[in-house]
XYZ file of C-alpha atoms in Angstrom:
760
model
C 93.746 46.380 -69.905
C 93.903 50.125 -70.414
C 97.112 51.891 -69.356
C 97.229 55.612 -68.669
C 100.340 57.417 -69.826
C 102.705 58.339 -67.025
C 106.335 59.113 -66.469
C 108.281 55.893 -66.043
C 110.075 55.390 -62.739
C 111.606 52.698 -60.607
C 110.002 51.280 -57.492
C 112.125 48.745 -55.672
C 112.990 45.993 -58.177
C 110.180 47.098 -60.541
C 109.990 49.563 -63.403
C 106.598 51.318 -63.487
C 105.412 51.769 -67.077
C 101.988 53.393 -66.758
C 98.949 53.634 -64.554
C 96.249 51.000 -64.993
C 93.724 52.446 -62.562
C 92.995 53.584 -59.028
C 90.920 52.143 -56.204
C 90.013 52.784 -52.615
C 93.423 51.675 -51.355
C 95.851 53.003 -53.908
C 96.963 53.246 -57.510
C 97.772 50.256 -59.714
C 100.545 50.425 -62.322
C 101.661 48.165 -65.123
C 105.255 47.228 -64.322
C 108.088 44.923 -65.235
C 110.575 43.275 -62.907
C 113.926 44.679 -64.029
C 116.040 41.573 -63.397
C 113.705 38.953 -64.894
C 111.566 40.935 -67.312
C 108.418 39.451 -65.735
C 105.315 41.614 -66.214
C 103.476 42.646 -63.041
C 100.752 44.844 -61.658
C 101.968 46.969 -58.762
C 99.512 48.446 -56.284
C 100.974 51.406 -54.366
C 99.678 52.938 -51.145
C 101.201 56.118 -49.768
C 101.438 55.612 -46.010
C 101.401 59.316 -45.187
C 97.782 60.367 -44.610
C 96.392 56.824 -44.833
C 94.091 55.766 -42.006
C 95.071 52.844 -39.773
C 92.114 50.919 -41.186
C 93.337 51.322 -44.771
C 96.881 50.332 -43.783
C 95.652 47.196 -42.024
C 93.484 46.251 -44.987
C 96.390 46.665 -47.415
C 98.633 44.576 -45.203
C 95.914 41.941 -44.885
C 95.527 41.734 -48.663
C 99.265 41.202 -49.059
C 99.454 38.667 -46.223
C 96.617 36.595 -47.689
C 97.741 36.823 -51.320
C 101.365 35.919 -50.589
C 100.204 32.850 -48.685
C 98.234 31.462 -51.626
C 99.569 29.890 -54.760
C 96.692 28.630 -56.878
C 95.694 29.036 -60.535
C 92.308 30.500 -59.498
C 93.760 33.099 -57.144
C 95.640 36.167 -58.333
C 99.341 35.518 -57.655
C 101.332 37.879 -55.441
C 105.067 38.384 -55.988
C 106.274 40.824 -53.355
C 105.189 43.201 -50.577
C 107.540 45.923 -49.362
C 107.943 49.558 -48.397
C 110.254 52.039 -50.095
C 112.497 54.566 -48.411
C 110.026 57.235 -49.492
C 107.278 55.648 -47.382
C 105.310 53.924 -50.129
C 103.850 50.485 -49.474
C 103.489 48.347 -52.563
C 102.174 44.931 -53.511
C 103.356 43.347 -56.768
C 100.966 40.836 -58.350
C 100.585 38.985 -61.613
C 99.397 41.181 -64.463
C 96.018 39.990 -65.694
C 94.528 40.605 -69.126
C 90.792 40.246 -69.348
C 87.830 41.649 -67.394
C 85.987 41.315 -64.109
C 82.638 39.559 -63.843
C 81.115 42.917 -62.940
C 82.220 44.401 -66.261
C 81.122 41.318 -68.175
C 77.648 41.487 -66.636
C 77.427 45.154 -67.580
C 78.015 44.105 -71.181
C 75.945 40.937 -71.323
C 73.417 41.316 -68.458
C 73.589 37.580 -67.737
C 75.596 34.509 -68.663
C 74.639 31.140 -70.183
C 74.218 28.278 -67.724
C 77.363 26.517 -68.977
C 79.478 29.615 -68.330
C 77.942 30.048 -64.870
C 78.867 26.452 -64.043
C 82.438 27.012 -65.280
C 82.748 30.243 -63.301
C 81.368 28.584 -60.163
C 83.663 25.560 -60.353
C 86.797 27.672 -60.787
C 85.764 30.078 -58.027
C 85.160 27.103 -55.733
C 88.663 25.839 -56.492
C 90.166 29.188 -55.525
C 88.072 29.395 -52.374
C 88.969 25.843 -51.361
C 92.655 26.794 -51.546
C 92.035 29.888 -49.430
C 89.977 28.010 -46.875
C 92.594 25.257 -46.629
C 95.137 27.973 -45.787
C 92.858 29.302 -43.025
C 91.668 32.323 -45.033
C 88.029 33.436 -45.408
C 87.714 35.960 -48.241
C 84.561 37.741 -46.910
C 84.048 39.873 -50.029
C 83.213 37.515 -52.883
C 81.423 39.650 -55.488
C 81.448 40.209 -59.266
C 84.114 42.912 -59.019
C 86.463 40.454 -57.283
C 86.194 37.689 -59.875
C 88.376 38.182 -62.956
C 88.406 36.121 -66.154
C 91.624 36.113 -68.160
C 91.910 36.042 -71.931
C 92.606 32.307 -71.612
C 89.313 31.733 -69.785
C 90.701 31.263 -66.284
C 88.681 32.773 -63.436
C 90.676 34.227 -60.547
C 89.781 35.563 -57.101
C 90.956 39.120 -56.424
C 91.255 41.478 -53.458
C 91.769 39.792 -50.110
C 91.622 43.154 -48.340
C 88.726 42.034 -46.149
C 90.014 38.506 -45.614
C 89.898 36.804 -42.253
C 93.244 35.084 -41.672
C 93.472 32.427 -38.999
C 96.305 32.650 -36.457
C 97.236 36.197 -37.430
C 98.096 38.909 -34.940
C 94.720 40.469 -35.646
C 92.258 37.964 -37.046
C 89.570 40.506 -37.973
C 90.236 43.584 -39.985
C 87.065 45.535 -39.266
C 85.558 46.653 -36.007
C 82.151 45.218 -35.051
C 79.302 47.251 -36.521
C 81.210 48.681 -39.475
C 79.869 48.041 -42.965
C 82.079 45.360 -44.467
C 81.695 43.717 -47.856
C 79.117 44.441 -50.530
C 75.449 44.310 -49.370
C 74.132 42.488 -52.445
C 76.329 39.455 -51.772
C 76.649 39.502 -47.977
C 75.686 36.383 -46.065
C 73.047 36.828 -43.331
C 75.664 36.605 -40.568
C 77.584 39.460 -42.204
C 74.442 41.553 -42.640
C 73.747 41.123 -38.932
C 77.282 42.244 -38.075
C 78.030 38.948 -36.365
C 81.733 38.138 -36.013
C 81.311 34.486 -36.898
C 82.289 34.218 -40.577
C 83.629 30.902 -41.811
C 84.104 29.233 -45.234
C 80.325 28.820 -45.590
C 80.066 32.608 -45.556
C 82.111 32.751 -48.759
C 80.017 29.978 -50.324
C 76.835 31.928 -49.586
C 78.317 34.954 -51.349
C 79.417 32.829 -54.297
C 75.880 31.452 -54.545
C 74.555 35.014 -54.701
C 77.103 35.874 -57.404
C 76.120 32.839 -59.493
C 72.443 33.740 -59.091
C 73.227 37.237 -60.398
C 75.236 35.847 -63.311
C 72.439 33.446 -64.259
C 69.450 35.789 -63.709
C 70.889 39.231 -64.419
C 70.339 40.783 -60.983
C 71.225 39.997 -57.340
C 68.923 37.631 -55.420
C 67.778 40.259 -52.900
C 67.289 43.318 -55.080
C 65.890 46.357 -53.245
C 65.771 50.137 -53.792
C 68.501 50.836 -51.212
C 71.522 49.119 -49.662
C 69.762 48.931 -46.297
C 66.766 47.395 -48.042
C 69.044 44.677 -49.401
C 70.467 43.972 -45.943
C 66.976 43.685 -44.483
C 65.917 41.331 -47.260
C 69.011 39.155 -46.811
C 68.203 38.711 -43.122
C 64.416 38.526 -43.463
C 63.438 37.117 -46.865
C 64.150 34.064 -48.944
C 66.084 34.726 -52.183
C 63.943 35.818 -55.106
C 62.655 32.818 -57.090
C 64.422 32.050 -60.340
C 62.440 33.621 -63.204
C 60.387 31.138 -65.196
C 62.544 31.398 -68.315
C 65.712 30.703 -66.307
C 64.087 27.852 -64.360
C 62.892 26.270 -67.606
C 66.239 26.490 -69.412
C 68.886 25.965 -66.706
C 69.845 22.520 -65.374
C 67.773 21.714 -62.268
C 70.918 20.693 -60.396
C 72.470 24.112 -60.993
C 69.473 25.907 -59.505
C 69.399 23.547 -56.537
C 73.148 23.957 -55.915
C 72.837 27.747 -55.891
C 69.822 27.630 -53.568
C 71.655 25.359 -51.135
C 74.618 27.741 -51.048
C 72.224 30.536 -49.977
C 70.464 28.749 -47.142
C 69.992 31.112 -44.216
C 71.099 28.449 -41.721
C 74.799 27.800 -42.223
C 74.490 24.133 -41.295
C 72.255 23.681 -44.354
C 74.742 25.234 -46.810
C 77.579 23.451 -48.572
C 80.118 22.507 -45.909
C 83.103 22.873 -48.280
C 83.809 24.523 -51.596
C 84.711 21.130 -53.093
C 81.175 19.868 -52.427
C 79.698 22.942 -54.098
C 82.046 22.445 -57.055
C 81.065 18.775 -57.373
C 77.372 19.691 -57.459
C 78.074 22.259 -60.170
C 80.078 19.719 -62.157
C 77.260 17.180 -62.004
C 74.805 19.842 -63.150
C 76.979 20.947 -66.081
C 75.181 20.878 -69.448
C 76.475 18.056 -71.676
C 77.206 18.294 -75.407
C 74.071 16.246 -76.109
C 71.976 18.824 -74.245
C 71.372 16.531 -71.262
C 72.581 17.086 -67.704
C 73.606 14.861 -64.854
C 71.412 15.204 -61.773
C 73.581 16.153 -58.825
C 73.787 13.568 -56.069
C 72.084 14.671 -52.892
C 69.945 17.199 -54.751
C 67.023 14.976 -55.635
C 64.702 17.225 -53.659
C 65.389 20.073 -56.077
C 62.755 20.842 -58.706
C 63.299 22.565 -62.069
C 60.724 25.192 -61.163
C 61.205 26.096 -57.520
C 58.095 27.076 -55.640
C 58.344 30.697 -54.425
C 58.154 31.280 -50.684
C 54.839 33.112 -50.392
C 53.326 34.190 -47.068
C 49.691 33.418 -46.307
C 47.537 36.518 -46.395
C 44.171 35.368 -45.146
C 43.083 33.729 -48.379
C 43.932 36.725 -50.519
C 45.652 36.477 -53.866
C 49.273 35.385 -53.506
C 50.290 38.595 -55.293
C 48.907 40.910 -52.614
C 51.396 42.173 -50.050
C 51.209 44.745 -47.284
C 54.233 45.107 -45.021
C 55.144 47.742 -42.454
C 58.787 48.119 -41.468
C 60.483 49.897 -38.571
C 64.002 51.069 -39.414
C 66.353 52.453 -36.768
C 69.823 53.984 -36.876
C 72.254 54.529 -34.030
C 70.981 51.575 -32.010
C 72.343 51.964 -28.479
C 70.400 49.121 -26.848
C 69.825 46.258 -29.314
C 67.949 44.103 -26.800
C 65.471 46.885 -26.041
C 64.789 47.396 -29.746
C 64.275 43.690 -30.354
C 61.953 43.415 -27.355
C 59.855 46.389 -28.469
C 59.274 44.907 -31.928
C 58.646 41.362 -30.760
C 56.194 42.530 -28.095
C 54.016 43.831 -30.943
C 54.246 40.558 -32.862
C 56.915 41.650 -35.358
C 60.106 40.035 -36.588
C 63.263 41.958 -35.697
C 66.994 41.873 -36.274
C 70.010 44.065 -35.625
C 72.172 44.853 -38.654
C 75.751 45.858 -39.247
C 76.525 49.551 -38.802
C 74.392 50.154 -35.692
C 71.123 49.715 -37.551
C 68.115 47.516 -36.889
C 64.732 46.749 -38.384
C 61.406 45.159 -37.534
C 58.847 43.809 -40.010
C 55.108 43.396 -39.614
C 53.063 41.449 -42.136
C 55.787 39.344 -43.688
C 54.429 35.928 -42.740
C 50.861 36.795 -41.741
C 48.706 39.828 -42.426
C 46.288 40.892 -39.684
C 45.311 44.347 -40.935
C 46.951 46.378 -38.164
C 50.578 46.080 -39.235
C 51.176 49.834 -39.503
C 49.694 50.463 -36.069
C 51.806 47.771 -34.409
C 54.919 49.017 -36.187
C 54.380 52.552 -34.882
C 53.713 51.302 -31.357
C 56.929 49.293 -31.478
C 58.864 52.313 -32.762
C 57.487 54.527 -29.976
C 58.594 51.988 -27.388
C 62.031 51.626 -29.013
C 62.825 55.359 -29.167
C 64.906 55.267 -25.995
C 67.151 52.619 -27.545
C 67.920 54.337 -30.876
C 68.989 57.707 -32.245
C 66.641 57.847 -35.244
C 63.618 55.781 -36.213
C 61.059 55.686 -39.003
C 58.169 53.496 -40.162
C 57.335 52.762 -43.795
C 54.534 50.723 -45.335
C 54.682 48.912 -48.680
C 51.376 48.492 -50.439
C 50.689 46.977 -53.867
C 51.794 43.693 -55.376
C 55.132 42.046 -55.946
C 56.552 42.701 -59.392
C 57.247 39.789 -61.699
C 57.065 37.202 -58.955
C 59.689 38.956 -56.807
C 57.949 38.349 -53.516
C 60.414 40.343 -51.421
C 60.033 43.520 -53.467
C 57.509 45.015 -51.076
C 59.753 44.490 -48.055
C 62.462 46.453 -49.869
C 60.029 49.200 -50.829
C 58.803 49.506 -47.245
C 62.385 49.709 -45.967
C 63.150 52.493 -48.454
C 60.033 54.343 -47.297
C 61.089 54.005 -43.652
C 64.609 55.190 -44.463
C 63.201 58.330 -46.051
C 61.444 59.371 -42.814
C 64.109 58.638 -40.179
C 63.919 61.279 -37.429
C 65.575 61.858 -34.074
C 62.461 63.190 -32.347
C 59.318 61.098 -32.397
C 58.720 58.433 -35.034
C 58.836 59.436 -38.691
C 56.064 57.930 -40.829
C 55.595 57.827 -44.576
C 52.337 58.710 -46.321
C 51.016 55.145 -46.446
C 51.674 54.582 -42.736
C 50.206 57.938 -41.773
C 47.025 57.133 -43.652
C 46.694 53.909 -41.664
C 47.321 55.265 -38.166
C 46.509 58.963 -38.019
C 43.401 58.416 -35.889
C 45.355 56.388 -33.326
C 48.354 58.645 -32.677
C 49.308 62.270 -32.215
C 51.109 63.215 -35.409
C 53.010 66.447 -35.915
C 52.849 67.855 -39.452
C 56.044 68.131 -41.497
C 56.201 71.867 -40.850
C 56.800 71.201 -37.142
C 60.273 69.752 -37.783
C 63.118 71.419 -35.934
C 66.298 72.804 -37.426
C 68.216 70.175 -39.306
C 65.450 67.579 -39.013
C 63.770 66.051 -42.086
C 60.419 67.645 -42.777
C 58.269 64.551 -42.475
C 55.204 63.704 -40.365
C 56.196 62.298 -37.002
C 54.262 60.408 -34.353
C 54.847 61.723 -30.841
C 52.502 59.571 -28.734
C 49.485 57.284 -28.831
C 45.974 58.593 -28.373
C 43.632 57.050 -25.818
C 42.697 53.469 -26.706
C 39.430 52.642 -28.371
C 37.756 50.802 -31.156
C 36.305 51.575 -34.515
C 33.846 54.255 -33.396
C 36.278 56.786 -32.014
C 39.383 55.998 -33.987
C 38.705 54.257 -37.249
C 42.166 53.033 -38.224
C 41.771 53.383 -41.941
C 41.840 57.159 -42.286
C 39.745 60.103 -43.359
C 39.276 58.883 -46.930
C 36.966 56.175 -45.621
C 34.332 58.679 -44.635
C 33.098 58.170 -48.196
C 30.003 55.935 -48.620
C 30.513 52.288 -47.774
C 30.411 49.901 -50.716
C 29.124 46.334 -50.797
C 28.190 45.809 -47.130
C 24.713 47.339 -46.900
C 23.036 44.001 -46.133
C 25.379 43.289 -43.228
C 24.883 46.799 -41.818
C 21.115 46.341 -42.005
C 21.439 43.108 -40.000
C 23.431 44.876 -37.281
C 20.864 47.664 -37.049
C 18.021 45.148 -36.800
C 19.902 43.298 -34.045
C 20.235 46.506 -32.052
C 16.594 47.473 -32.527
C 15.353 44.094 -31.292
C 17.589 44.245 -28.219
C 16.491 47.796 -27.496
C 12.768 47.024 -27.940
C 12.847 43.811 -25.885
C 15.362 45.076 -23.297
C 17.538 41.990 -23.606
C 21.053 41.087 -24.711
C 22.094 40.142 -28.252
C 25.363 39.536 -30.053
C 26.771 39.437 -33.564
C 30.142 38.100 -34.628
C 31.614 39.536 -37.834
C 34.008 37.020 -39.357
C 36.297 37.695 -42.277
C 39.848 37.829 -43.574
C 41.888 41.015 -43.015
C 40.664 43.954 -45.049
C 37.187 42.580 -45.708
C 35.409 45.449 -43.969
C 34.800 44.331 -40.381
C 36.140 47.533 -38.870
C 34.335 49.631 -41.449
C 31.022 48.018 -40.472
C 31.728 48.776 -36.802
C 32.504 52.357 -37.682
C 29.297 52.708 -39.698
C 27.341 51.180 -36.827
C 28.905 53.609 -34.359
C 28.018 56.548 -36.594
C 24.423 55.324 -36.910
C 24.115 54.946 -33.128
C 25.277 58.520 -32.683
C 22.439 59.734 -34.896
C 19.672 57.935 -32.948
C 17.280 59.869 -30.739
C 17.155 57.232 -28.002
C 20.118 57.081 -25.609
C 22.841 54.486 -25.966
C 26.268 53.982 -24.475
C 29.148 52.524 -26.463
C 32.190 50.780 -24.975
C 34.921 49.849 -27.420
C 37.928 47.614 -27.062
C 40.320 45.582 -29.162
C 42.240 42.387 -28.760
C 45.986 42.867 -28.836
C 48.340 40.162 -30.083
C 51.063 41.496 -27.791
C 48.767 41.045 -24.761
C 46.840 37.924 -25.705
C 48.085 36.121 -22.595
C 47.364 38.988 -20.192
C 44.043 38.442 -18.433
C 41.278 40.916 -19.305
C 43.537 42.958 -21.608
C 40.646 43.607 -24.021
C 38.402 44.940 -21.245
C 41.216 46.961 -19.739
C 41.568 48.579 -23.155
C 37.829 49.380 -23.308
C 37.543 50.689 -19.744
C 40.644 52.850 -19.983
C 39.181 54.515 -23.066
C 35.809 55.043 -21.342
C 37.420 56.461 -18.184
C 39.838 58.689 -20.119
C 42.926 56.905 -18.832
C 46.247 56.796 -20.643
C 46.715 53.663 -22.756
C 50.118 52.917 -21.293
C 49.121 53.600 -17.699
C 51.176 56.774 -17.501
C 48.861 58.630 -15.096
C 49.431 58.799 -11.340
C 47.765 55.959 -9.394
C 45.580 58.364 -7.423
C 44.375 59.974 -10.655
C 43.541 56.574 -12.166
C 41.498 55.630 -9.095
C 39.657 58.989 -9.124
C 38.675 58.544 -12.759
C 37.401 55.025 -12.153
C 35.313 56.232 -9.220
C 33.897 59.024 -11.383
C 33.052 56.486 -14.109
C 31.190 54.324 -11.608
C 29.345 57.295 -10.088
C 28.303 58.718 -13.460
C 27.072 55.294 -14.573
C 24.698 55.241 -11.597
C 26.029 52.164 -9.798
C 24.180 51.827 -6.439
C 26.027 53.368 -3.521
C 26.443 50.069 -1.654
C 28.149 48.515 -4.693
C 30.136 51.536 -5.782
C 33.306 50.892 -3.753
C 33.740 47.237 -4.690
C 32.790 47.918 -8.319
C 35.462 50.608 -8.698
C 38.039 48.525 -6.815
C 37.630 45.442 -9.001
C 37.512 47.494 -12.172
C 40.823 48.849 -10.898
C 42.151 45.288 -10.701
C 41.045 44.803 -14.279
C 42.799 47.914 -15.668
C 45.858 47.787 -13.396
C 44.890 50.705 -11.134
C 45.090 48.928 -7.772
C 43.028 50.291 -4.874
C 44.180 50.063 -1.231
C 43.685 46.548 0.064
C 40.389 45.613 1.673
C 39.342 42.189 3.004
C 37.523 41.493 -0.292
C 40.534 42.563 -2.368
C 42.920 40.576 -0.186
C 40.922 37.395 -0.675
C 40.545 37.920 -4.421
C 44.208 38.698 -4.956
C 45.112 35.381 -3.355
C 42.517 33.296 -5.191
C 42.187 33.568 -9.024
C 38.686 32.043 -8.996
C 37.449 34.615 -6.514
C 39.074 37.423 -8.505
C 37.368 36.185 -11.684
C 33.963 36.193 -10.006
C 34.455 39.637 -8.481
C 35.561 41.129 -11.831
C 32.479 39.626 -13.464
C 30.240 41.138 -10.775
C 31.925 44.541 -11.163
C 31.486 44.618 -14.952
C 27.931 43.331 -14.573
C 27.133 46.092 -12.084
C 28.580 48.719 -14.432
C 26.615 47.431 -17.448
C 23.402 47.106 -15.400
C 23.742 50.687 -14.197
C 24.442 51.990 -17.693
C 21.618 49.853 -19.102
C 19.077 51.300 -16.689
C 19.164 54.529 -18.699
C 20.366 53.475 -22.146
C 21.105 50.472 -24.323
C 24.737 49.402 -23.919
C 26.678 48.532 -27.072
C 29.986 46.688 -26.747
C 32.136 46.866 -29.892
C 34.975 44.409 -29.399
C 37.403 44.001 -32.287
C 40.031 41.386 -33.093
C 38.633 38.720 -30.791
C 40.896 36.149 -32.456
C 43.835 37.641 -30.523
C 41.921 38.418 -27.321
C 42.867 36.678 -24.089
C 40.652 33.861 -22.830
C 39.580 35.722 -19.688
C 38.226 38.589 -21.815
C 36.229 36.185 -23.981
C 34.802 34.458 -20.912
C 33.748 37.832 -19.501
C 32.013 38.715 -22.782
C 30.018 35.479 -22.601
C 29.121 36.198 -18.984
C 27.770 39.681 -19.743
C 25.404 38.266 -22.351
C 23.678 36.152 -19.715
C 20.528 37.647 -18.267
C 18.039 40.258 -19.410
C 20.017 43.445 -19.701
C 19.774 45.780 -22.756
C 23.210 44.997 -24.111
C 24.393 44.497 -27.686
C 27.796 42.968 -28.352
C 29.348 43.328 -31.805
C 32.578 41.400 -32.172
C 34.999 41.043 -35.064
C 37.394 38.185 -35.653
C 39.325 36.211 -38.194
C 37.468 33.040 -39.297
C 39.838 30.708 -37.450
C 38.371 31.926 -34.126
C 35.532 29.426 -34.531
C 37.847 26.460 -34.945
C 40.311 27.497 -32.242
C 37.777 28.716 -29.650
C 34.574 26.919 -30.505
C 32.903 27.871 -27.193
C 33.225 31.625 -27.773
C 29.964 33.589 -28.136
C 27.968 30.474 -29.002
C 24.661 32.358 -29.198
C 26.013 35.209 -31.336
C 24.682 35.717 -34.844
C 27.500 34.736 -37.252
C 28.056 37.041 -40.205
C 30.698 35.901 -42.702
C 32.183 38.714 -44.798
C 33.254 37.247 -48.112
C 34.960 38.826 -51.103
C 33.284 41.806 -52.731
C 32.051 41.624 -56.289
C 34.071 43.104 -59.127
C 31.355 45.735 -59.524
C 31.781 46.845 -55.898
C 35.569 46.924 -56.263
C 35.258 49.054 -59.387
C 33.205 51.578 -57.397
C 35.904 51.695 -54.709
C 38.691 52.170 -57.244
C 36.752 54.847 -59.126
C 36.028 56.692 -55.886
C 39.728 56.959 -54.950
C 41.422 57.009 -58.333
C 38.826 58.955 -60.305
C 38.714 56.368 -63.084
C 38.359 52.648 -63.701
C 41.358 50.340 -63.433
C 40.634 46.668 -64.051
C 44.211 45.703 -63.184
C 43.750 46.993 -59.621
C 40.403 45.221 -59.370
C 42.073 41.977 -60.397
C 44.967 42.380 -57.975
C 42.706 43.231 -55.039
C 41.158 39.737 -55.321
C 37.837 40.765 -53.782
C 39.402 42.600 -50.818
C 38.070 46.169 -50.374
C 40.988 47.284 -48.222
C 43.538 46.357 -50.851
C 41.427 47.887 -53.589
C 41.567 51.194 -51.683
C 45.279 50.926 -50.941
C 46.192 50.098 -54.525
C 44.006 52.884 -55.875
C 45.425 55.420 -53.427
C 48.959 54.316 -54.259
C 48.265 54.742 -57.970
C 46.758 58.167 -57.357
C 49.759 59.313 -55.312
C 52.116 58.122 -58.043
C 50.148 60.001 -60.692
C 50.001 63.147 -58.565
C 53.763 63.055 -57.992
C 54.314 62.598 -61.711
C 51.995 65.486 -62.528
C 53.705 67.673 -59.945
C 57.142 66.867 -61.348
C 55.937 67.611 -64.886
C 54.429 70.915 -63.775
C 57.662 71.852 -62.011
C 59.713 71.037 -65.095
C 57.367 73.068 -67.279
C 57.575 76.022 -64.897
C 61.367 75.807 -64.858
C 61.451 75.658 -68.652
C 59.144 78.652 -68.863
C 61.284 80.629 -66.457
C 64.404 79.770 -68.420
C 62.717 80.802 -71.659
C 61.624 84.062 -70.090
C 65.123 84.741 -68.841
C 66.500 84.003 -72.296
C 64.027 86.361 -73.932
C 64.884 89.096 -71.459
C 68.564 88.627 -72.179
C 67.966 88.810 -75.906
C 65.953 92.009 -75.482
C 68.712 93.595 -73.465
C 71.256 92.672 -76.114
C 69.258 94.372 -78.826
């Protein structure tokens, strides 16, 4: 242990010989007890100027250490204060190194050494827990191995001591412990730590020692906290899983179970499992009792992404700071179908796409963030696109969190480039230049645009105005369907079925563009199913009618204005005068713009069957009036999350001889879950695109071929575009950085030449 030269002096019964080092709570000196000659390490804290928090932590460390006498815990000798106002803690002097320093040298440890480390750490923790002490900061820097090979627990400054005057050192919401090794309950800021919290942290430390990195690696500390709460630990790499004893891997995984009841109940049980997994001299291992379910090659936890390659990931994340109303934030995220949690330090996050990918994750994340603005000080949305690296299936969540962190703003909702590309046709977005003083210069969403479907607001972004690839046959079928319905003045329907990203929305957009170029008149109504409103009757049609009438998506207009716009819609459609009042009134029931009560409304409001029939008649009257002068095209997206009443109404409108074409999109499971939906519709399954088509997409966006992207996209055109755009952005940033460096070098060279000329 290195000692810095210093003037020797006395401190209480100790003679200070030289400084060993300094930390957040004081300076540590090598010392000797004058009466006994016993060597010691003395940590000194000057009380003057120290915050109450630091003083309490120092006292807590001394209180915990003095109460423990165990070979695997650093021994404490004395705690006192001098007349000069210096607090000091005398401890045993250790010669060796911390696990953190050892891992810096070696990267990772052999399985046998990890087992030895784990067993000794468990012994120290068992002693602490038996004394009513929870360490709460088990990490590589707080595990020390002596020259004799003994591992010792250090630094009880964050310990939770039972029956003390103040059982918790930190205030709720303050960052406590080290993010990489925090248990989920610590990451959430919950004040419920117990011995299993320490065992979780020890499991994370052993994972790091065995693998060479923490189990929830992410670009930022907040990203790690989000991953700890949201993700499973990274799988053990194949080389580690093949070489390490299966019982060791299983013991570590059980220590890091998210549910505390599923972790090791006591450190002795964890130690026993490690002992039974210890490699034997003959190269064999003993299988730990109770761990028979463990396998030598654990199966990674991989979300289902609509049949896409397991490597493909697309996650959007909402990150908030300064959360003033946690319940409001959680409600806003969950209403949009996301997973949410509040973290330590007044932060919170919501994830979209972690367990299931529906294709509209970025949009739902932004909508949730807009709703949550009143409950937070700053909020941002980031989107991770690409594939997980080296089997680390949580890497994208961490990348998306880092992206969201980089765009946190106090006004509006900050969005990164990937999110902006997904949603810019759905929301009002201020450019970076519009940022106020002191605000980050990033794009920010201020409000949602009027609702609508693919025709008016194609979600994908401007880059998709380029020619469509690989779906010409399907587009030709849709055009033929329309032409037959228009010629024969009858209804027809097509149902586009496919996994997320397969091009359903793009086909609708192309169809809408083609309709706009026709000479004959047509009227398009567009709506979308909404997972957050799948149990609200007629939500899909409310969406479509609000867009057609020019009403605000969230119903923010005055009631009188909403009723006026509905009446104007009915009048302009040409609904007969004797039907106009009831038609507008029941369309008002559908969109939530209630008209003054009439006998017909009173009866319908009291009887759901009557209301259903009246809404059907109102929509039928509107479509008949529109169809008298033009062919009506209904583009209804995401029917797999539409409410049942909306689907029933769609079926009803297809009955009879009215010039109406319905084009619906849905995930394939719609047919199995709702087999009676649109029975007469023409089914069009959108399968994976060919490699040739994917190469064209990649070349269009990247400017060159990239077979690796084609392989990763797994036949999905959306992911091919996203991966290509991500690669292009990375290359452009690299080129920009290189150009900037070259310009700086040139300027420096010019300045040097000018200086030389002046000197001569």
